[in-house]
């Protein structure tokens, strides 16, 4: 055996000892997956994402939400990015109609930056680029920075039908929220922590209009809303609202990734019923209060839950590919 081979063998054994993969990680994911394939991938993505955020803050919440919707529909496989010629893609189904074009642009810019490095061209999956970008928008808006697991492959399948019942809706109660998260291996704690993503970004009037006016057909449930806040929301969304009108999900600090989301819920200032129910329901209120009082506890739980989210339905080399263009299968 050549001495260089012995060195490689020894160093890989050593790295196994020093960096044991966490026991619950999806088999093929690791934090240093691209260390020899494209060592600069994370700095290339970070620079592209930071530049995009300078142009448009909306890219931050948009990218975070895009990652969530990717992972909950057929796993974290970049399928949410696919654009089918006949329009039968995830992007054109109900819940995904308001996905942010700025987020798609963020991923495309990051992909171009990665592919611009000759060592990396067509070697990094769009699913991984999205996972890195989602981590980066969190830290760039003031949230925690964490090591992101990599090694996902891109799926080849997209369809409107795949979205139905896989994504939670704004009118979901706690049991419904828990069910859709449990279907992805996530606990109620994960769900409450991930809902903290609503500390940035927007929601359109149609998602909460029935909470602020009396309609003939009442909602299945309508958790209480702060009266002052309700009046403000009526100003933003009159009954004849324009469909493109939106309100901030976290009215207190809409551009900062912090735990104000949970403090809002304590004041009955959760805009979506699915947000406010986390405080109204006794089974989840304790954790909302804990995250509201302890930013570190929220951040730790959020990072743990994002890591679990990133392992959902990961595809291997038989089931997936490295897409050349994120919007189309090879
Ligand atoms: C718990 C169940 C959840 C429900 C019912 C839900 C529902 C929604 C709804 C209805 C909107 C507004 C869409 C619009 O009107 O444009 C929204 C926005 C958003 N969601 Fe969620 N979501 C949930 C969980 C999550 C999770 C787990 C994440 C990420 C980890 C996330 C990240 C976001 C972000 C960042 C926005 C703002 C998007 C933007 O400004 O472009 N959500 N969500
Ligand atoms: C969804 O489609 C619209 C146009 O129909 C496009 O602008 C947008 O980039 C697409 N978004 C995703 C996530 O593919
Ligand atoms: C409603 O919001 C105001 C202002 O944020 C706050 O002082 C008050 O305590 C809230 N009311 C309830 C019932 O939480
Ligand atoms: C906040 O949470 C962190 C992480 O769980 C914990 O170490 C710390 O003791 C908590 N702080 C307080 C004041 O309880
Ligand atoms: C990928 O996963 C599928 C389904 O679990 C399995 O049949 C196949 O052997 C795996 N391929 C590789 C290369 O691991």
Coordinates of C-alpha atoms and ligand atoms in Angstrom, one line a residue:
X1 CA 0.0 0.0 0.0
X2 CA 1.3 3.4 -0.9
X3 CA 2.1 5.7 2.0
X4 CA -0.5 8.3 0.7
X5 CA -3.2 5.6 0.8
X6 CA -2.2 4.6 4.3
X7 CA -2.4 8.3 5.2
X8 CA -5.9 8.5 3.7
X9 CA -7.1 5.4 5.5
X10 CA -5.7 6.6 8.8
X11 CA -7.1 10.1 8.4
X12 CA -10.6 8.8 7.6
X13 CA -10.5 6.4 10.5
X14 CA -9.4 9.3 12.7
X15 CA -12.2 11.6 11.4
X16 CA -14.7 8.8 12.2
X17 CA -13.4 8.9 15.8
X18 CA -13.3 12.7 16.0
X19 CA -16.6 13.3 14.2
X20 CA -18.9 10.4 14.9
X21 CA -22.1 11.0 12.9
X22 CA -25.1 11.5 15.2
X23 CA -27.0 8.2 15.6
X24 CA -30.3 9.5 14.3
X25 CA -28.9 11.3 11.2
X26 CA -30.4 10.1 7.9
X27 CA -27.8 7.6 6.7
X28 CA -26.1 9.6 4.1
X29 CA -26.2 13.1 5.6
X30 CA -23.1 14.7 7.2
X31 CA -21.9 18.1 8.1
X32 CA -18.8 17.7 6.0
X33 CA -20.3 16.0 3.0
X34 CA -18.8 18.4 0.5
X35 CA -15.5 18.9 2.2
X36 CA -13.6 17.2 -0.6
X37 CA -16.2 17.7 -3.4
X38 CA -16.8 21.4 -3.1
X39 CA -15.0 22.7 0.0
X40 CA -16.3 26.3 -0.4
X41 CA -19.9 25.5 -0.9
X42 CA -21.1 27.1 2.4
X43 CA -19.3 30.4 1.9
X44 CA -20.4 30.6 -1.8
X45 CA -24.0 30.1 -0.7
X46 CA -23.7 32.5 2.2
X47 CA -22.3 35.3 0.1
X48 CA -25.0 34.9 -2.5
X49 CA -27.7 34.8 0.1
X50 CA -26.3 37.9 2.0
X51 CA -26.2 39.8 -1.3
X52 CA -29.8 38.9 -2.1
X53 CA -31.0 40.0 1.4
X54 CA -29.5 43.4 0.7
X55 CA -31.7 43.7 -2.3
X56 CA -34.9 42.2 -0.7
X57 CA -35.6 41.4 2.9
X58 CA -38.6 39.3 1.7
X59 CA -36.1 36.7 0.5
X60 CA -35.3 35.8 4.1
X61 CA -38.7 34.6 5.3
X62 CA -39.5 33.4 1.8
X63 CA -36.4 31.1 1.7
X64 CA -37.1 29.7 5.2
X65 CA -40.7 28.9 4.2
X66 CA -39.5 27.3 0.9
X67 CA -37.3 24.9 2.8
X68 CA -40.2 23.9 5.1
X69 CA -42.5 23.3 2.2
X70 CA -39.8 21.4 0.3
X71 CA -39.3 19.0 3.2
X72 CA -42.9 18.3 4.0
X73 CA -43.8 17.4 0.4
X74 CA -41.9 14.3 -0.7
X75 CA -39.0 15.1 1.6
X76 CA -36.2 17.6 1.4
X77 CA -35.4 16.9 -2.3
X78 CA -35.8 20.3 -4.0
X79 CA -39.1 19.2 -5.6
X80 CA -40.7 22.5 -4.5
X81 CA -38.4 24.2 -7.0
X82 CA -39.4 22.3 -10.0
X83 CA -41.5 24.1 -12.6
X84 CA -43.6 21.7 -14.8
X85 CA -44.4 23.0 -18.3
X86 CA -48.1 22.0 -17.9
X87 CA -48.2 23.8 -14.5
X88 CA -48.8 20.5 -12.6
X89 CA -46.1 21.2 -10.0
X90 CA -46.1 21.9 -6.2
X91 CA -45.7 25.6 -6.9
X92 CA -49.1 25.8 -8.5
X93 CA -51.1 24.1 -5.7
X94 CA -53.2 26.0 -3.2
X95 CA -50.9 26.2 -0.2
X96 CA -47.8 27.0 -2.3
X97 CA -49.3 29.8 -4.4
X98 CA -47.8 32.4 -2.1
X99 CA -44.3 31.0 -2.2
X100 CA -41.9 33.9 -2.6
X101 CA -40.4 34.5 -6.0
X102 CA -37.6 36.2 -4.1
X103 CA -36.8 32.9 -2.4
X104 CA -36.6 31.1 -5.7
X105 CA -34.3 33.8 -7.0
X106 CA -32.2 33.4 -3.8
X107 CA -31.7 29.7 -4.6
X108 CA -31.0 30.3 -8.2
X109 CA -28.4 32.9 -7.3
X110 CA -26.7 30.6 -4.8
X111 CA -26.8 27.7 -7.4
X112 CA -25.1 30.0 -10.0
X113 CA -22.5 31.0 -7.4
X114 CA -21.7 27.4 -6.5
X115 CA -21.6 26.2 -10.1
X116 CA -19.3 29.2 -10.9
X117 CA -16.6 27.5 -9.0
X118 CA -15.1 24.9 -11.5
X119 CA -14.6 22.4 -8.7
X120 CA -18.2 22.5 -7.8
X121 CA -20.1 22.6 -11.1
X122 CA -23.1 20.3 -11.0
X123 CA -21.9 18.6 -7.8
X124 CA -24.1 20.2 -5.2
X125 CA -27.8 19.4 -5.0
X126 CA -30.5 22.1 -5.1
X127 CA -32.0 20.5 -2.0
X128 CA -28.7 21.1 -0.1
X129 CA -28.3 24.6 -1.5
X130 CA -31.8 25.4 -0.1
X131 CA -30.9 23.8 3.3
X132 CA -27.8 26.0 3.5
X133 CA -29.7 29.1 2.4
X134 CA -32.4 28.5 5.0
X135 CA -29.8 28.3 7.7
X136 CA -28.2 31.4 6.4
X137 CA -31.3 33.5 6.3
X138 CA -32.0 32.6 10.0
X139 CA -28.6 33.8 11.1
X140 CA -28.5 36.8 8.8
X141 CA -31.8 38.1 10.4
X142 CA -30.5 37.7 13.9
X143 CA -31.2 34.0 14.7
X144 CA -28.9 31.2 15.6
X145 CA -26.2 29.9 13.3
X146 CA -25.8 26.1 13.2
X147 CA -24.0 23.4 11.3
X148 CA -26.3 22.1 8.6
X149 CA -26.2 18.4 7.5
X150 CA -25.7 17.9 3.8
X151 CA -25.8 15.1 1.2
X152 CA -29.4 15.3 -0.1
X153 CA -30.1 14.4 -3.7
X154 CA -32.7 16.1 -5.9
X155 CA -36.0 14.4 -6.6
X156 CA -37.4 13.9 -10.1
X157 CA -41.1 14.2 -9.3
X158 CA -43.5 17.1 -8.8
X159 CA -47.2 17.4 -8.8
X160 CA -49.9 19.6 -7.4
X161 CA -51.6 16.5 -5.9
X162 CA -48.5 15.9 -3.7
X163 CA -49.1 19.0 -1.7
X164 CA -52.6 18.3 -0.5
X165 CA -52.9 17.2 3.2
X166 CA -49.1 17.3 3.6
X167 CA -48.8 21.0 4.6
X168 CA -50.5 22.4 7.7
X169 CA -53.2 25.1 7.2
X170 CA -53.7 28.3 9.1
X171 CA -57.0 26.9 10.5
X172 CA -55.5 23.8 12.0
X173 CA -56.0 23.1 15.7
X174 CA -53.3 21.6 17.9
X175 CA -54.2 18.0 17.1
X176 CA -54.2 18.6 13.4
X177 CA -50.8 20.4 13.6
X178 CA -49.4 17.6 15.7
X179 CA -50.7 15.0 13.2
X180 CA -49.1 16.6 10.2
X181 CA -45.8 17.1 12.0
X182 CA -45.8 13.6 13.4
X183 CA -46.2 12.2 9.9
X184 CA -42.8 13.7 9.3
X185 CA -41.2 12.3 12.5
X186 CA -41.5 15.7 14.3
X187 CA -42.8 16.1 17.9
X188 CA -45.1 18.7 19.3
X189 CA -42.0 20.4 20.7
X190 CA -40.4 20.5 17.2
X191 CA -43.7 21.9 15.9
X192 CA -43.9 24.7 18.5
X193 CA -40.2 25.6 17.9
X194 CA -40.5 25.6 14.1
X195 CA -43.6 27.8 14.3
X196 CA -41.2 30.4 15.7
X197 CA -40.2 30.9 12.1
X198 CA -43.2 33.1 12.0
X199 CA -41.0 35.7 13.8
X200 CA -40.3 37.0 10.3
X201 CA -42.4 37.3 7.1
X202 CA -45.9 38.0 6.2
X203 CA -49.4 36.6 5.8
X204 CA -52.0 37.7 3.3
X205 CA -55.4 38.9 4.5
X206 CA -57.3 35.8 3.3
X207 CA -55.4 33.7 5.9
X208 CA -56.9 35.5 8.9
X209 CA -59.9 37.6 7.6
X210 CA -62.4 35.3 9.2
X211 CA -60.7 35.8 12.5
X212 CA -61.3 39.6 12.5
X213 CA -64.8 39.9 11.0
X214 CA -68.0 38.0 11.7
X215 CA -68.9 35.7 8.8
X216 CA -72.1 33.8 8.3
X217 CA -70.2 30.6 8.4
X218 CA -68.1 30.7 11.5
X219 CA -64.7 29.2 11.8
X220 CA -64.4 25.7 13.2
X221 CA -62.5 27.5 16.0
X222 CA -61.2 31.0 16.5
X223 CA -58.8 31.5 19.4
X224 CA -59.0 34.9 21.1
X225 CA -57.4 38.0 19.5
X226 CA -56.3 41.1 21.3
X227 CA -58.9 43.8 20.7
X228 CA -56.4 46.6 20.0
X229 CA -54.6 44.3 17.6
X230 CA -57.8 43.2 16.0
X231 CA -58.7 46.8 15.2
X232 CA -55.3 47.4 13.7
X233 CA -55.7 44.3 11.5
X234 CA -59.1 45.6 10.3
X235 CA -57.3 48.8 9.2
X236 CA -54.8 46.7 7.2
X237 CA -57.4 44.3 5.8
X238 CA -60.8 45.9 5.2
X239 CA -63.6 43.5 4.2
X240 CA -63.0 44.4 0.6
X241 CA -59.3 43.8 0.9
X242 CA -57.0 43.6 -2.1
X243 CA -55.7 40.0 -2.4
X244 CA -52.1 41.2 -2.4
X245 CA -52.4 42.9 0.9
X246 CA -50.5 41.4 3.8
X247 CA -49.7 41.9 7.5
X248 CA -46.5 41.0 9.4
X249 CA -46.7 37.6 11.2
X250 CA -44.6 39.2 14.1
X251 CA -45.9 42.8 14.4
X252 CA -43.4 43.5 17.3
X253 CA -40.1 42.8 15.5
X254 CA -41.0 41.8 11.9
X255 CA -37.4 41.9 10.6
X256 CA -35.7 40.2 13.4
X257 CA -35.4 36.5 14.1
X258 CA -36.1 36.4 17.8
X259 CA -38.6 35.0 20.3
X260 CA -41.1 37.9 20.1
X261 CA -43.4 35.5 18.2
X262 CA -44.1 33.7 21.5
X263 CA -44.4 36.9 23.5
X264 CA -47.1 38.0 20.9
X265 CA -49.0 34.8 21.5
X266 CA -49.1 35.7 25.2
X267 CA -50.7 39.0 24.3
X268 CA -53.2 37.3 22.0
X269 CA -51.5 38.8 19.0
X270 CA -51.1 35.7 17.0
X271 CA -52.4 36.4 13.5
X272 CA -53.1 32.9 12.3
X273 CA -55.4 30.6 14.3
X274 CA -52.7 27.9 14.1
X275 CA -50.3 30.3 15.8
X276 CA -52.6 31.6 18.6
X277 CA -53.9 28.1 19.4
X278 CA -50.4 27.2 20.6
X279 CA -51.0 29.5 23.5
X280 CA -54.8 28.9 23.9
X281 CA -54.4 25.1 24.2
X282 CA -53.2 24.1 27.6
X283 CA -51.1 21.3 26.2
X284 CA -48.8 23.7 24.3
X285 CA -49.0 26.8 26.4
X286 CA -46.2 25.9 28.8
X287 CA -43.7 25.6 26.0
X288 CA -44.9 28.9 24.4
X289 CA -44.3 30.6 27.8
X290 CA -40.9 29.0 28.1
X291 CA -39.8 30.1 24.7
X292 CA -41.2 33.6 25.3
X293 CA -39.1 33.9 28.5
X294 CA -35.9 32.3 27.2
X295 CA -34.5 33.1 23.8
X296 CA -31.7 30.6 24.2
X297 CA -34.1 27.8 24.9
X298 CA -36.1 28.7 21.8
X299 CA -33.0 28.9 19.6
X300 CA -31.7 25.5 20.8
X301 CA -35.1 23.9 20.2
X302 CA -35.4 25.6 16.8
X303 CA -31.9 24.3 15.7
X304 CA -32.7 20.8 16.8
X305 CA -36.0 20.9 15.0
X306 CA -34.6 22.4 11.8
X307 CA -32.0 19.6 11.8
X308 CA -34.7 17.0 12.1
X309 CA -36.8 18.7 9.4
X310 CA -33.7 18.6 7.1
X311 CA -33.6 14.8 7.4
X312 CA -37.2 14.2 6.2
X313 CA -37.4 11.9 3.2
X314 CA -33.8 12.4 2.0
X315 CA -33.2 10.7 -1.3
X316 CA -30.2 8.5 -2.1
X317 CA -28.3 8.2 -5.4
X318 CA -30.8 5.7 -6.8
X319 CA -33.8 7.8 -6.1
X320 CA -32.3 11.3 -6.9
X321 CA -29.8 13.3 -8.9
X322 CA -27.8 16.5 -8.8
X323 CA -29.9 18.8 -10.8
X324 CA -28.1 21.0 -13.3
X325 CA -30.9 23.6 -13.2
X326 CA -33.0 23.8 -10.0
X327 CA -36.3 24.4 -11.8
X328 CA -36.0 21.3 -14.0
X329 CA -35.0 17.6 -13.8
X330 CA -31.9 16.7 -15.7
Ligands
LIG1 C1 -47.2 25.0 12.1 C2 -47.8 25.0 11.0 C3 -47.7 26.1 10.0 C4 -48.8 26.8 9.4 C5 -50.2 26.4 9.6 C6 -48.2 27.8 8.5 C7 -48.9 28.6 7.8 C8 -48.4 29.7 7.1 C9 -49.2 30.7 6.4 C10 -50.7 30.6 6.2 C11 -48.4 31.7 6.0 C12 -48.8 32.9 5.2 C13 -48.8 32.6 3.7 C14 -49.2 33.8 2.9 O1 -50.3 34.3 3.2 O2 -48.5 34.3 2.1 C15 -47.1 31.3 6.4 C16 -46.0 32.1 6.2 C17 -44.7 31.7 6.6 N1 -44.3 30.5 7.2 FE1 -45.6 29.2 8.0 N2 -46.8 27.8 8.7 C18 -46.5 26.8 9.5 C19 -45.2 26.4 9.9 C20 -44.1 27.0 9.4 C21 -42.7 26.4 9.5 C22 -42.4 25.1 10.2 C23 -41.9 27.3 8.9 C24 -40.4 27.2 8.8 C25 -39.6 26.5 9.6 C26 -42.7 28.4 8.4 C27 -42.2 29.5 7.9 C28 -43.0 30.5 7.4 C29 -42.5 31.8 7.0 C30 -41.0 32.3 7.1 C31 -43.5 32.6 6.5 C32 -43.5 34.0 5.9 C33 -43.3 33.8 4.4 C34 -43.0 35.1 3.6 O3 -43.1 36.2 4.2 O4 -42.8 35.0 2.4 N3 -44.0 28.1 8.7 N4 -47.1 30.1 7.1
LIG2 C1 -43.8 29.5 -9.2 O1 -44.3 29.9 -10.4 C2 -44.1 31.3 -10.7 C3 -44.8 31.7 -12.0 O2 -45.9 30.9 -12.2 C4 -42.6 31.7 -10.6 O3 -42.5 33.1 -10.8 C5 -42.0 31.2 -9.3 O4 -40.6 31.4 -9.4 C6 -42.3 29.7 -9.1 N1 -41.9 29.4 -7.8 C7 -41.3 28.2 -7.5 C8 -41.1 27.9 -6.0 O5 -41.0 27.4 -8.3
LIG3 C1 -53.3 43.5 24.1 O1 -52.1 44.2 23.6 C2 -51.7 45.2 24.4 C3 -50.6 46.0 23.7 O2 -49.7 45.1 23.1 C4 -51.2 44.6 25.8 O3 -50.7 45.6 26.6 C5 -52.3 43.9 26.4 O4 -51.9 43.2 27.6 C6 -52.9 42.8 25.4 N1 -54.1 42.2 26.0 C7 -54.2 40.9 26.3 C8 -55.6 40.5 26.7 O5 -53.3 40.2 26.2
LIG4 C1 -32.6 29.3 29.2 O1 -32.4 28.1 28.5 C2 -31.1 27.7 28.4 C3 -31.1 26.5 27.4 O2 -32.1 25.6 27.7 C4 -30.7 27.2 29.8 O3 -29.4 26.8 29.8 C5 -30.8 28.4 30.7 O4 -30.5 28.0 32.1 C6 -32.2 29.1 30.7 N1 -32.1 30.4 31.4 C7 -33.0 30.6 32.4 C8 -32.9 32.0 33.0 O5 -33.8 29.8 32.8
LIG5 C1 -31.8 3.9 -2.2 O1 -33.0 3.6 -1.4 C2 -33.8 2.6 -2.0 C3 -35.1 2.6 -1.2 O2 -34.9 2.6 0.2 C4 -33.1 1.3 -2.1 O3 -33.9 0.3 -2.7 C5 -31.8 1.5 -2.9 O4 -31.0 0.3 -2.8 C6 -31.0 2.6 -2.3 N1 -29.8 2.9 -3.2 C7 -28.6 3.2 -2.7 C8 -27.6 3.5 -3.7 O5 -28.3 3.2 -1.5

